[in-house]
mmCIF file of C-alpha atoms in Angstrom:
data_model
loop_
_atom_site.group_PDB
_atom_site.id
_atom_site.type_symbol
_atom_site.label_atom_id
_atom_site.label_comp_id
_atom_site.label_asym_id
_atom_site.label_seq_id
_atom_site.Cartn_x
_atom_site.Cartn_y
_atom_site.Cartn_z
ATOM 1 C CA UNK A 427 5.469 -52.726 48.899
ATOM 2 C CA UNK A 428 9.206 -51.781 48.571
ATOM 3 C CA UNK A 429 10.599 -48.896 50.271
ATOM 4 C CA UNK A 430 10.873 -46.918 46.876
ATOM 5 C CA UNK A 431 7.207 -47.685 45.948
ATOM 6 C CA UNK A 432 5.763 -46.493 48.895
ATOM 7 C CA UNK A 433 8.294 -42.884 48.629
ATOM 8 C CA UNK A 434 6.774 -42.879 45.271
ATOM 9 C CA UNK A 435 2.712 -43.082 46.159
ATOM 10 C CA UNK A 436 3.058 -40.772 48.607
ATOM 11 C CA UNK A 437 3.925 -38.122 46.558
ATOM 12 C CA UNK A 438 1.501 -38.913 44.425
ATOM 13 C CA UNK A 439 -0.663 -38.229 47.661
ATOM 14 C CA UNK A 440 1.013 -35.075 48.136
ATOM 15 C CA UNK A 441 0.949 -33.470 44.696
ATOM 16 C CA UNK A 442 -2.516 -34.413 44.261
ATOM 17 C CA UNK A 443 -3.460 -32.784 47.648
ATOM 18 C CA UNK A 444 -1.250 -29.840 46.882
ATOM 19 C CA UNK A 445 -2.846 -29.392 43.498
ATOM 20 C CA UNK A 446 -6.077 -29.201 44.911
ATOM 21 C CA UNK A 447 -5.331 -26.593 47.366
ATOM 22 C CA UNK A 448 -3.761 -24.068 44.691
ATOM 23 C CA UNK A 449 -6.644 -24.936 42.250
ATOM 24 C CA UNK A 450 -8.789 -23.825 44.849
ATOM 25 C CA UNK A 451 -7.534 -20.456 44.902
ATOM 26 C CA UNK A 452 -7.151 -19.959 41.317
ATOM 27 C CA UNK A 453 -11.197 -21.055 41.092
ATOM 28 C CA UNK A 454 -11.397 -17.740 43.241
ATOM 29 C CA UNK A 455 -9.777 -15.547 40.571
ATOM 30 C CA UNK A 456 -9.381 -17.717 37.632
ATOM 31 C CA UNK A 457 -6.956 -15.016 35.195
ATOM 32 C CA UNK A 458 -5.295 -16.304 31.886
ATOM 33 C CA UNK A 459 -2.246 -15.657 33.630
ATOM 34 C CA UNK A 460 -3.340 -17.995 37.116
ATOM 35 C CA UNK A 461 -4.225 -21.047 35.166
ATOM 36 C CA UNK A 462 -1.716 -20.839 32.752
ATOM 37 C CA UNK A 463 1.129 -20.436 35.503
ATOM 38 C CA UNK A 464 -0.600 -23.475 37.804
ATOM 39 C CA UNK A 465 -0.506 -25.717 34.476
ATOM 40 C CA UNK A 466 3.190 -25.119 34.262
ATOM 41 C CA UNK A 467 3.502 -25.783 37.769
ATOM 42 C CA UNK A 468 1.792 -29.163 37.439
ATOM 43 C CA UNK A 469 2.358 -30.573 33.947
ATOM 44 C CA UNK A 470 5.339 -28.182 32.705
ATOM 45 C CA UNK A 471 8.381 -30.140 31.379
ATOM 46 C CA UNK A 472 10.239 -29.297 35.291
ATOM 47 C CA UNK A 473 6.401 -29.736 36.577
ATOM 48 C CA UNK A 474 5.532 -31.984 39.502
ATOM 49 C CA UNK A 475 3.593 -34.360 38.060
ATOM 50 C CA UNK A 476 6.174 -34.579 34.752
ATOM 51 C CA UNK A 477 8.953 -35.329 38.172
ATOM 52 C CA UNK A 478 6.544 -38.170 39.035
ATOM 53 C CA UNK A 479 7.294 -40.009 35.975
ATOM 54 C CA UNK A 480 10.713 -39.318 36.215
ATOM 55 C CA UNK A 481 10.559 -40.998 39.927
ATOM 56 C CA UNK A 482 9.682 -44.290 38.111
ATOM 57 C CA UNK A 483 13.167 -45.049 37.081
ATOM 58 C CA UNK A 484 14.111 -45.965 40.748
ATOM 59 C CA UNK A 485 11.335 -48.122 40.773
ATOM 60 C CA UNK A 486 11.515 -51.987 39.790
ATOM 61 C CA UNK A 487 10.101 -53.012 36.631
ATOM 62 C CA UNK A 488 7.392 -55.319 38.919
ATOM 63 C CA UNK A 489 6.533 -52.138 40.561
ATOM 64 C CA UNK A 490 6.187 -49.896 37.627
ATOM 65 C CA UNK A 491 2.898 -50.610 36.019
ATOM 66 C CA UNK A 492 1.376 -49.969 39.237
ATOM 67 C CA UNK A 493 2.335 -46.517 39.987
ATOM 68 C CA UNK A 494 2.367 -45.171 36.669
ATOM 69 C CA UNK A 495 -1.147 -45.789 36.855
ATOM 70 C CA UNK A 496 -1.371 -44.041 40.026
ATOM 71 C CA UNK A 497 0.903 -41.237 38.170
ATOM 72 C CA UNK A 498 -1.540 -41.011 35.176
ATOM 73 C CA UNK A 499 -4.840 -41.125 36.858
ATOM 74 C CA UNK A 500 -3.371 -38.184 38.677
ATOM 75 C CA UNK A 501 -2.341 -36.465 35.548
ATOM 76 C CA UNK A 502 -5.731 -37.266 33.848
ATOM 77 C CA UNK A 503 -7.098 -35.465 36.786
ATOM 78 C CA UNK A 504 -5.341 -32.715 36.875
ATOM 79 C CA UNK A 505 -5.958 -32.291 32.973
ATOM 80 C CA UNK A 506 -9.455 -32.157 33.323
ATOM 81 C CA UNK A 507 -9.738 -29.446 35.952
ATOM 82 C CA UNK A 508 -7.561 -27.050 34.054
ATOM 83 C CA UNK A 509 -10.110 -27.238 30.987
ATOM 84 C CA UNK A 510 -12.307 -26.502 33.363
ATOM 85 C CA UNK A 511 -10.421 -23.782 34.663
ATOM 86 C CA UNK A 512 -9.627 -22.395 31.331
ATOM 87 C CA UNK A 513 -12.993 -21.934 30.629
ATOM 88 C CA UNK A 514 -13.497 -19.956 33.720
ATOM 89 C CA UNK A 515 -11.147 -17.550 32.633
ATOM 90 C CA UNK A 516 -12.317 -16.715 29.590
ATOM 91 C CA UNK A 517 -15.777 -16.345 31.282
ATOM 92 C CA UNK A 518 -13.790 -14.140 34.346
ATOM 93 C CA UNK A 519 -11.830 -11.930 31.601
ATOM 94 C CA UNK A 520 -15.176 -10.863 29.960
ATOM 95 C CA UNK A 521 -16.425 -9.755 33.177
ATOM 96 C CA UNK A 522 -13.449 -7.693 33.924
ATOM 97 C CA UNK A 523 -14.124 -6.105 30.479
ATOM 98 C CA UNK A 524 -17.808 -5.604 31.468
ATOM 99 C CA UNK A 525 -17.161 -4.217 34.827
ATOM 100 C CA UNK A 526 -14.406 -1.577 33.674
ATOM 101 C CA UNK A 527 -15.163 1.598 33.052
ATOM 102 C CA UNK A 528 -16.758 3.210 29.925
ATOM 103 C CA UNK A 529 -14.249 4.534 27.542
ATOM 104 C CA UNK A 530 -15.324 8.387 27.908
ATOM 105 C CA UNK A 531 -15.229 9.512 23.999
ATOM 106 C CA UNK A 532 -15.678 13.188 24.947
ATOM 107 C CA UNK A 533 -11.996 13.252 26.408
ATOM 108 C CA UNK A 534 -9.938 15.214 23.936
ATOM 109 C CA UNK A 535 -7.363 13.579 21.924
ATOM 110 C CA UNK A 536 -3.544 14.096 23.182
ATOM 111 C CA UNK A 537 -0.846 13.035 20.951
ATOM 112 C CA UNK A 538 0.337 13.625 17.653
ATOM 113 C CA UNK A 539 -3.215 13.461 15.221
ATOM 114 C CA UNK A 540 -1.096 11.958 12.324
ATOM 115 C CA UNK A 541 -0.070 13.062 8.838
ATOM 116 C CA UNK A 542 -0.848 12.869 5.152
ATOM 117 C CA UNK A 543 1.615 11.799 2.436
ATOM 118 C CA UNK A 544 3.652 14.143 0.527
ATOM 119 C CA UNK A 545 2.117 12.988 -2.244
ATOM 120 C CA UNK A 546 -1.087 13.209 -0.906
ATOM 121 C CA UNK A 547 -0.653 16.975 -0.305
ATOM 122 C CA UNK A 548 1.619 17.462 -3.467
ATOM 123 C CA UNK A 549 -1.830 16.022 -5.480
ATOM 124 C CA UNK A 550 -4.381 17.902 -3.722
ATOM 125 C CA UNK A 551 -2.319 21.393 -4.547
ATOM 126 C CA UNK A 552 -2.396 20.222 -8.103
ATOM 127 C CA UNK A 553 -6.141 19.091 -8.292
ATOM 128 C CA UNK A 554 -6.443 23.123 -6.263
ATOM 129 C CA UNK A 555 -4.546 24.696 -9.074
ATOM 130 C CA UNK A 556 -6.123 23.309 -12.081
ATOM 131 C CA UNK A 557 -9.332 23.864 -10.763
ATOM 132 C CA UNK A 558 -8.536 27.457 -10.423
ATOM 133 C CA UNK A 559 -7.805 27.220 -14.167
ATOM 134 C CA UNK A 560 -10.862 25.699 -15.061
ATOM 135 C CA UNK A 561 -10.074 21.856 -15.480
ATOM 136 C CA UNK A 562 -12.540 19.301 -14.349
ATOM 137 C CA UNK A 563 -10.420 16.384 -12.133
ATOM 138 C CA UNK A 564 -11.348 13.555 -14.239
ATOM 139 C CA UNK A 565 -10.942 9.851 -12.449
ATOM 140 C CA UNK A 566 -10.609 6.455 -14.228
ATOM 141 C CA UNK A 567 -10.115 2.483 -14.366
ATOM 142 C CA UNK A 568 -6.192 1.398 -13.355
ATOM 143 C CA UNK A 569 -6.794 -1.762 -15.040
ATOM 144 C CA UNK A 570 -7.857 -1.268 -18.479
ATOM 145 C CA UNK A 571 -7.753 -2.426 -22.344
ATOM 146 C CA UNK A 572 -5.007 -2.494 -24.325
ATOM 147 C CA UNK A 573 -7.099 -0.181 -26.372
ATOM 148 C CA UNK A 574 -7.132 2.916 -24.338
ATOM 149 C CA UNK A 575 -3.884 2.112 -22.999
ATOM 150 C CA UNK A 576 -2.522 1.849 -26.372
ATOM 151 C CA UNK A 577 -3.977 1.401 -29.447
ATOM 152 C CA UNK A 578 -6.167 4.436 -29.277
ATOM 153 C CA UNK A 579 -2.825 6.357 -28.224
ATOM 154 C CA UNK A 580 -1.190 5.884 -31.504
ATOM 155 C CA UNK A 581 1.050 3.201 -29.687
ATOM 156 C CA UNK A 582 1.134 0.725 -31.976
ATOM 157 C CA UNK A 583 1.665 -3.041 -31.763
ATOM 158 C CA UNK A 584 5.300 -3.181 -32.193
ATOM 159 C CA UNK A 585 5.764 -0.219 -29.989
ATOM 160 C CA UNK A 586 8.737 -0.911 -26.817
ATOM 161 C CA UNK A 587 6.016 0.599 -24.353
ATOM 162 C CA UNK A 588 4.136 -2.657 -25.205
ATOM 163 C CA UNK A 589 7.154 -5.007 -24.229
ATOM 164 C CA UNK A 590 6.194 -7.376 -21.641
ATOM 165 C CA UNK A 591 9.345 -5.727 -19.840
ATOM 166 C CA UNK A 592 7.585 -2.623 -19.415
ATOM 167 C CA UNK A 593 3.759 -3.647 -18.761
ATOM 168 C CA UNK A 594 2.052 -5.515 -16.448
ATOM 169 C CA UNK A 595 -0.565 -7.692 -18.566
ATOM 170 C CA UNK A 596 -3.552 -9.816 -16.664
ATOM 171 C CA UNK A 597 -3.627 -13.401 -17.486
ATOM 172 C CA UNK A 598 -7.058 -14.182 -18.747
ATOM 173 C CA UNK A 599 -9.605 -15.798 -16.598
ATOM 174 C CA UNK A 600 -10.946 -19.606 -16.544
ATOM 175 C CA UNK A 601 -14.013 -19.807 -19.044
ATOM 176 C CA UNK A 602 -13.523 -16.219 -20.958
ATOM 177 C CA UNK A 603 -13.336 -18.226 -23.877
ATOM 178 C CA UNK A 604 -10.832 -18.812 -27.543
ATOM 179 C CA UNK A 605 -12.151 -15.184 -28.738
ATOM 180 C CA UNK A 606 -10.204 -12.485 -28.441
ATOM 181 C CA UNK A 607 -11.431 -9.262 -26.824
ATOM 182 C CA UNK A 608 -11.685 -6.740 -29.274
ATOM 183 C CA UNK A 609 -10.299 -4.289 -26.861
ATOM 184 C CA UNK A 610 -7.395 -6.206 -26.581
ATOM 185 C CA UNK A 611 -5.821 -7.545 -23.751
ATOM 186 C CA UNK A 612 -6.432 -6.665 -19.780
ATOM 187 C CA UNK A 613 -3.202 -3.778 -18.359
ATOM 188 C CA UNK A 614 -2.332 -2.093 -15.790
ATOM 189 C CA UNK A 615 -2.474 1.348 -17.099
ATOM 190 C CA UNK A 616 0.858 2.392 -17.678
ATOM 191 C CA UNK A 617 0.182 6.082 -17.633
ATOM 192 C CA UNK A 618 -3.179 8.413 -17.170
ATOM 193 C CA UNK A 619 -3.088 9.198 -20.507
ATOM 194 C CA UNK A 620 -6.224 6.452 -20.908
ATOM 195 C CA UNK A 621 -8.075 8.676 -19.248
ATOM 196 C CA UNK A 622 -7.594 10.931 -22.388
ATOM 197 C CA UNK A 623 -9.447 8.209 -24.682
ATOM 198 C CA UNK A 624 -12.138 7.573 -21.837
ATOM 199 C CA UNK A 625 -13.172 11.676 -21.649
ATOM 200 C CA UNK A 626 -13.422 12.155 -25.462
ATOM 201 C CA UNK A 627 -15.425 8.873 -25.577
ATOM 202 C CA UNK A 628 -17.625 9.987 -23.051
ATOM 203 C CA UNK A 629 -18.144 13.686 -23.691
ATOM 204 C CA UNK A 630 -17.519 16.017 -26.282
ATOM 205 C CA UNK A 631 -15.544 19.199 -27.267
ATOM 206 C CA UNK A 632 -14.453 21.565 -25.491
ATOM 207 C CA UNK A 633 -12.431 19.971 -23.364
ATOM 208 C CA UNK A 634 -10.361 20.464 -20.250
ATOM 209 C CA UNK A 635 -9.576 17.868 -18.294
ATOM 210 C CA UNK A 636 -6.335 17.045 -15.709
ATOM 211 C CA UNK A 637 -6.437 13.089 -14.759
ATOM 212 C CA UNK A 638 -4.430 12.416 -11.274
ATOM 213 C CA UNK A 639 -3.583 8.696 -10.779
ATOM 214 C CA UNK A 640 -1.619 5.400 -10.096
ATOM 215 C CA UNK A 641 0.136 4.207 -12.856
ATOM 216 C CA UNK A 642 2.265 0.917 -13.039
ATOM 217 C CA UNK A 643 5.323 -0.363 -14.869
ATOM 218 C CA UNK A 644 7.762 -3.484 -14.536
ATOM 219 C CA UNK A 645 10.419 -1.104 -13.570
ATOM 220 C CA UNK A 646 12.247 -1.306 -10.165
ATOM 221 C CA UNK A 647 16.015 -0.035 -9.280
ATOM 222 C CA UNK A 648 17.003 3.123 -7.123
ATOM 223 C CA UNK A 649 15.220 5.750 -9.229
ATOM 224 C CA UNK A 650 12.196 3.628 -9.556
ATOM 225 C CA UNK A 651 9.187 1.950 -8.348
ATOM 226 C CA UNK A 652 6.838 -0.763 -10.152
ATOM 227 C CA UNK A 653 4.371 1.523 -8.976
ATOM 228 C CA UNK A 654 4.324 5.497 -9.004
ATOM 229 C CA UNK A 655 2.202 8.873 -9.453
ATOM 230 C CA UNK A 656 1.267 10.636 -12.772
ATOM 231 C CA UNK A 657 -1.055 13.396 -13.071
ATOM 232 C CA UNK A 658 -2.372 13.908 -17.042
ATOM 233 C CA UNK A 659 -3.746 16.744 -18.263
ATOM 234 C CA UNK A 660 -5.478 17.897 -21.644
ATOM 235 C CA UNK A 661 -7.597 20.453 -23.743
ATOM 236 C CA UNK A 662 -9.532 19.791 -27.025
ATOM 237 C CA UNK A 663 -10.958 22.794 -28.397
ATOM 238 C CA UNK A 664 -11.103 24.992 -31.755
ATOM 239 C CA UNK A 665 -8.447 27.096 -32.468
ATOM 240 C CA UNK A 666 -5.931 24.976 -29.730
ATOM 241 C CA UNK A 667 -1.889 25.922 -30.322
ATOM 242 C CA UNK A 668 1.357 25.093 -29.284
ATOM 243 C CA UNK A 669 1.373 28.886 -27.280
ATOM 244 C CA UNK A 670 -1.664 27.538 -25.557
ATOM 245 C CA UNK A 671 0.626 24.454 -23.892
ATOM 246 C CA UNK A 672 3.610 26.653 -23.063
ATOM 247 C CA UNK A 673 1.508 29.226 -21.583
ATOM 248 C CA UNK A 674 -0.635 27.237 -19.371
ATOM 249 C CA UNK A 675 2.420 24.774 -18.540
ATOM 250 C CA UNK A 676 4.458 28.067 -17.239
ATOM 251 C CA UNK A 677 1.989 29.429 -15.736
ATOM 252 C CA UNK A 678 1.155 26.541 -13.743
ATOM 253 C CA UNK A 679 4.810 25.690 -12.232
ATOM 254 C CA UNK A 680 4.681 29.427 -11.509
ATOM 255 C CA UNK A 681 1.475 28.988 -9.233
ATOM 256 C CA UNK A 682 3.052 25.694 -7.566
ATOM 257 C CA UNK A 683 6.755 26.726 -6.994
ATOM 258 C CA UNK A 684 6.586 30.302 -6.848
ATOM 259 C CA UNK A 685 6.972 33.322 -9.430
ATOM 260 C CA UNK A 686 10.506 32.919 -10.806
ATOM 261 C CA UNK A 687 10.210 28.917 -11.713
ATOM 262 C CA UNK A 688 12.007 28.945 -15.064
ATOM 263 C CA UNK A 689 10.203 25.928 -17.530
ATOM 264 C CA UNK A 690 11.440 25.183 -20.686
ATOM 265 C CA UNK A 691 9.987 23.053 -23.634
ATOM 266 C CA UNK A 692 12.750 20.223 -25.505
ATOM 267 C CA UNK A 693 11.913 18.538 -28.899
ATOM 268 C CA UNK A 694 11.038 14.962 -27.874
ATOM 269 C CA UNK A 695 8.954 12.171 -29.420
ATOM 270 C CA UNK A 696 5.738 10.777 -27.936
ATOM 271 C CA UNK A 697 3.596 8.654 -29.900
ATOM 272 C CA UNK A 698 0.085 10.168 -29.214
ATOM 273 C CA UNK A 699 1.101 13.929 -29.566
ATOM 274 C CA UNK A 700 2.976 15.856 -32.323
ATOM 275 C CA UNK A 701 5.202 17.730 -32.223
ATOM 276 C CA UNK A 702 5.770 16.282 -28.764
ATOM 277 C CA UNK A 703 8.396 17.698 -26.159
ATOM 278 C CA UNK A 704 10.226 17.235 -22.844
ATOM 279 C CA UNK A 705 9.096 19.720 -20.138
ATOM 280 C CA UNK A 706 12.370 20.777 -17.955
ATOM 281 C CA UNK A 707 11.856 22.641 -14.683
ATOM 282 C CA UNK A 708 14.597 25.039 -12.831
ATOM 283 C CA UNK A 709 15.789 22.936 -10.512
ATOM 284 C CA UNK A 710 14.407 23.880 -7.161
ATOM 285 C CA UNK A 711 17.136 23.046 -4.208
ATOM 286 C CA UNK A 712 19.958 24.357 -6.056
ATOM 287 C CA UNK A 713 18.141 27.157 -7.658
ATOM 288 C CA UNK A 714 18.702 27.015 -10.947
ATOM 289 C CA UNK A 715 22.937 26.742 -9.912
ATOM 290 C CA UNK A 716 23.787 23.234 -10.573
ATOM 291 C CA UNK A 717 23.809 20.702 -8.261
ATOM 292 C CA UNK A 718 23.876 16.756 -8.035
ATOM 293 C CA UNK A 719 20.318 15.933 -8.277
ATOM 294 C CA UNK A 720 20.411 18.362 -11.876
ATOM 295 C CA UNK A 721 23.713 17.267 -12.682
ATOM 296 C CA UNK A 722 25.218 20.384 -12.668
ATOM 297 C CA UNK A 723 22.765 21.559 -15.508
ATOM 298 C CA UNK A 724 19.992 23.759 -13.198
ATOM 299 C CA UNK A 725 17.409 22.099 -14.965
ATOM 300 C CA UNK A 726 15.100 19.110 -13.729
ATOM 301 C CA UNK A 727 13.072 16.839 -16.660
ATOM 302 C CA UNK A 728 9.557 16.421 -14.901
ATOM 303 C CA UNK A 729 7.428 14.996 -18.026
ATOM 304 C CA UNK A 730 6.381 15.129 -21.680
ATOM 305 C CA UNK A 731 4.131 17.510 -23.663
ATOM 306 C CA UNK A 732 2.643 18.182 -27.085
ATOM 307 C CA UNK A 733 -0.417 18.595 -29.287
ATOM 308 C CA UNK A 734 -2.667 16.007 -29.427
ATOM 309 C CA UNK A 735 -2.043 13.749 -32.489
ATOM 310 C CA UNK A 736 -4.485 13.359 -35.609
ATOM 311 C CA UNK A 737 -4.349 9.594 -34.990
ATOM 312 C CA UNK A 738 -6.029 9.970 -31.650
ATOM 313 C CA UNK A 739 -8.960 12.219 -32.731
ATOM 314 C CA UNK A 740 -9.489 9.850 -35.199
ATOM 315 C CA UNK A 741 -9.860 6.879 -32.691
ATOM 316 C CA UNK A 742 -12.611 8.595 -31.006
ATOM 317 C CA UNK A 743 -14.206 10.066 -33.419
ATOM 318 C CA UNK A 744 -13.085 13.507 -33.773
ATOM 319 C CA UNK A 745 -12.629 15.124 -36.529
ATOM 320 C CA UNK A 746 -8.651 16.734 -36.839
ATOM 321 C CA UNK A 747 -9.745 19.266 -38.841
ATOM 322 C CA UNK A 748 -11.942 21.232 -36.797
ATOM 323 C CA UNK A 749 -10.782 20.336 -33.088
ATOM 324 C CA UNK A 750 -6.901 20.493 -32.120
ATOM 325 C CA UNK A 751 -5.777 19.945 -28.598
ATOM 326 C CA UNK A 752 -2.926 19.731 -26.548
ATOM 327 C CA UNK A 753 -1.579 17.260 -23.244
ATOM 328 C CA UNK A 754 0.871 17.165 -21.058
ATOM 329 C CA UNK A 755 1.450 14.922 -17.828
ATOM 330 C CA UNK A 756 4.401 14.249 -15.585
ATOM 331 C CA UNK A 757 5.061 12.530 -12.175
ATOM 332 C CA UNK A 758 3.342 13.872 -9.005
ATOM 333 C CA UNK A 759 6.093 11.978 -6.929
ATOM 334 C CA UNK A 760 9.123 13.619 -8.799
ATOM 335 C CA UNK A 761 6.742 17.055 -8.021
ATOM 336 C CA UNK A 762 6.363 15.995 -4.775
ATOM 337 C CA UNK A 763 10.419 15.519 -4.531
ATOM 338 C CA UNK A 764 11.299 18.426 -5.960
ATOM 339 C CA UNK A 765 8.535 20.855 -3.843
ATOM 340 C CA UNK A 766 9.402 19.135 -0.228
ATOM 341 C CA UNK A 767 13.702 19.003 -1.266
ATOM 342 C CA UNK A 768 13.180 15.046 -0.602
ATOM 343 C CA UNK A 769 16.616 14.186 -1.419
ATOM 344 C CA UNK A 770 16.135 10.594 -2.479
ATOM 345 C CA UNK A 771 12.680 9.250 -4.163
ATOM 346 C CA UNK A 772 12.411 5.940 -2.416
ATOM 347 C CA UNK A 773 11.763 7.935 1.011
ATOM 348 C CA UNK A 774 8.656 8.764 -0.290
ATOM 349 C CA UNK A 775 7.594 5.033 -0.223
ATOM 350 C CA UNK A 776 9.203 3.664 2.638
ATOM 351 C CA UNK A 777 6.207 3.889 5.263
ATOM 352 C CA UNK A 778 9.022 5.629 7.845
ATOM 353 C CA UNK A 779 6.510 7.366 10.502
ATOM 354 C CA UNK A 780 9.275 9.357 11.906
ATOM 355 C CA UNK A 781 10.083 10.524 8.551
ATOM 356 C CA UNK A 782 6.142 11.168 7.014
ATOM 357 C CA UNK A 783 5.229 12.698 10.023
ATOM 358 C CA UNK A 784 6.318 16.302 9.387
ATOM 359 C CA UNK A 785 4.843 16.878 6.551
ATOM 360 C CA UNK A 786 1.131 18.593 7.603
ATOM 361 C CA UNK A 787 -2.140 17.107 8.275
ATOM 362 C CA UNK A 788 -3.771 19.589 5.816
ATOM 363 C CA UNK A 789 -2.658 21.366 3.465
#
């Protein structure tokens, strides 16, 4: 046996004994953190055993085969009683768990307890005030038929709103078959004004229903979001006019923004209503002055109105000449904007916890 040889097996003896020593004492307390750092010691890339092969390259090619036996008989070793080890430690860390102490759930809480979403409070003061005027919150399918999304809405088929740049339509599934629905085509609503067709299908006159919701549109640049907040709301009754709407519209902005909101009704076209018109707010931070969010005109545009067009009734079966009705809806997010002073629209859905949490737990 060469000088180098022999240098070579006996530290092979001497990792192997000093492996067994510190093994011992991890067996004591075998942590995650114990095995894990005596595997590095031992088989790391600057490990002992990994220097052991390293060693070999002093050693002739004769005496090579030899002691990188030795070498991996150790390694195969130490191998082995790791696995071993690591299964220790996963028994050892559930009996640390075990032997802690109970998590005492009658401590109180400390902290902040959290927040809701301005537009989370901004709907729940809506859903408060139109109950206080005697509408029933009405709640309905975000995926739906082109039929109650459309069709029934006087929005017919070669209307822009049914662009596929403006609607998200579902792709039919495996094995529905060559027929066509006769409700047309699966959408993601693109306003709550379905819910209008789904209440007058399901109950009859009178009617006075608000409709809070989701809504979605393939629309996305800084003013907005593929996905935002409308809140619909509608009566069908005899005798329903145009005074009706402005009355219960002003009163309304009144009971969210305070007694001297200013509203005022524009001429405007929406398919399912007529006449139809733009409903225009005073514009809260400025007060009515001018400012860059109105552009200098005091007024804010929050959402459409009008009286309930003949077309509809007919859809569901109501006769025009006996029932009238009127429906307006606008965006609870631009609400929530203009009732908080958020200054820019996309804060509202940028999940910023410093930001969010402000706003009240409660309302």
């Amino acid at each position: 046996m060469s000088q180098d040889q022999s240098a070579v097996q006996l530290e092979v003896e001497k990792i192997a004994e000093q492996f067994k020593t510190q093994s011992q004492w991890v067996q004591k307390s075998p942590s995650p953190e114990a095995v894990e750092e005596l595997r590095l010691h031992f088989l790391g890339r600057k490990g002992l055993v990994s220097g052991l092969l390293e060693s070999l390259k002093t050693c002739s090619r004769e005496e090579r085969p030899l002691l990188g036996k030795s070498i991996n008989v150790l390694k195969q070793h130490v191998e082995s009683y790791l696995e071993s080890l690591k299964i220790a430690s996963l028994q050892w860390v559930t009996q640390q768990k075990l032997a802690a102490p109970p998590l005492d759930i009658s401590l109180p809480v400390t902290g902040s307890p959290g927040s809701l979403h301005p537009v989370t409070l901004m709907r729940r003061e809506l859903n408060r005030e139109f109950r206080r005027m005697g509408f029933t919150v009405y709640d309905g399918p975000e995926l739906d038929f082109e039929f109650y999304n459309f069709n029934a809405l006087n929005i017919l088929e070669n209307h822009p709103a049914r662009d596929m740049q403006d609607t998200f339509y579902i792709a039919p599934l495996p094995g529905d078959g060559p027929q066509p629905n006769p409700l047309g085509r699966l959408v993601l609503r693109t306003h709550t004004s379905n819910l209008q067709i789904h209440a007058m299908l399901a109950d009859r006159p009178p009617l006075r229903i608000v409709a809070p919701g989701r809504v979605f549109r393939v629309d996305s640049d800084p003013t907005h979001t593929p996905m935002f907040h409308q809140i619909e709301a509608f009566v069908v009754d005899r005798g329903i006019h145009f005074g009706h709407l402005k009355g219960v519209i002003s009163t309304f902005m009144k009971a969210i923004f305070g007694s001297n909101m200013k509203t005022r009704l524009r001429p405007s076209y929406f398919p399912f209503v007529e006449p139809g018109a733009e409903i225009d707010i005073q514009c809260v931070p400025c007060g009515g002055k001018g400012c860059r969010l109105c552009k200098d005109t005091g007024w804010i545009e929050i959402g459409g109105a009008g009286m309930i067009h003949p077309n509809v009734f007919e859809a569901v079966e109501l006769d025009s000449e006996i029932y009238t009705g009127f429906a307006f809806g606008f965006g609870i997010d631009r609400m929530a904007m203009m009732k908080y002073k958020v200054p820019d629209l996309r804060q509202l859905f940028e999940g910023s916890v410093s930001y969010l949490g402000q706003y009240p737990v409660v309302l």
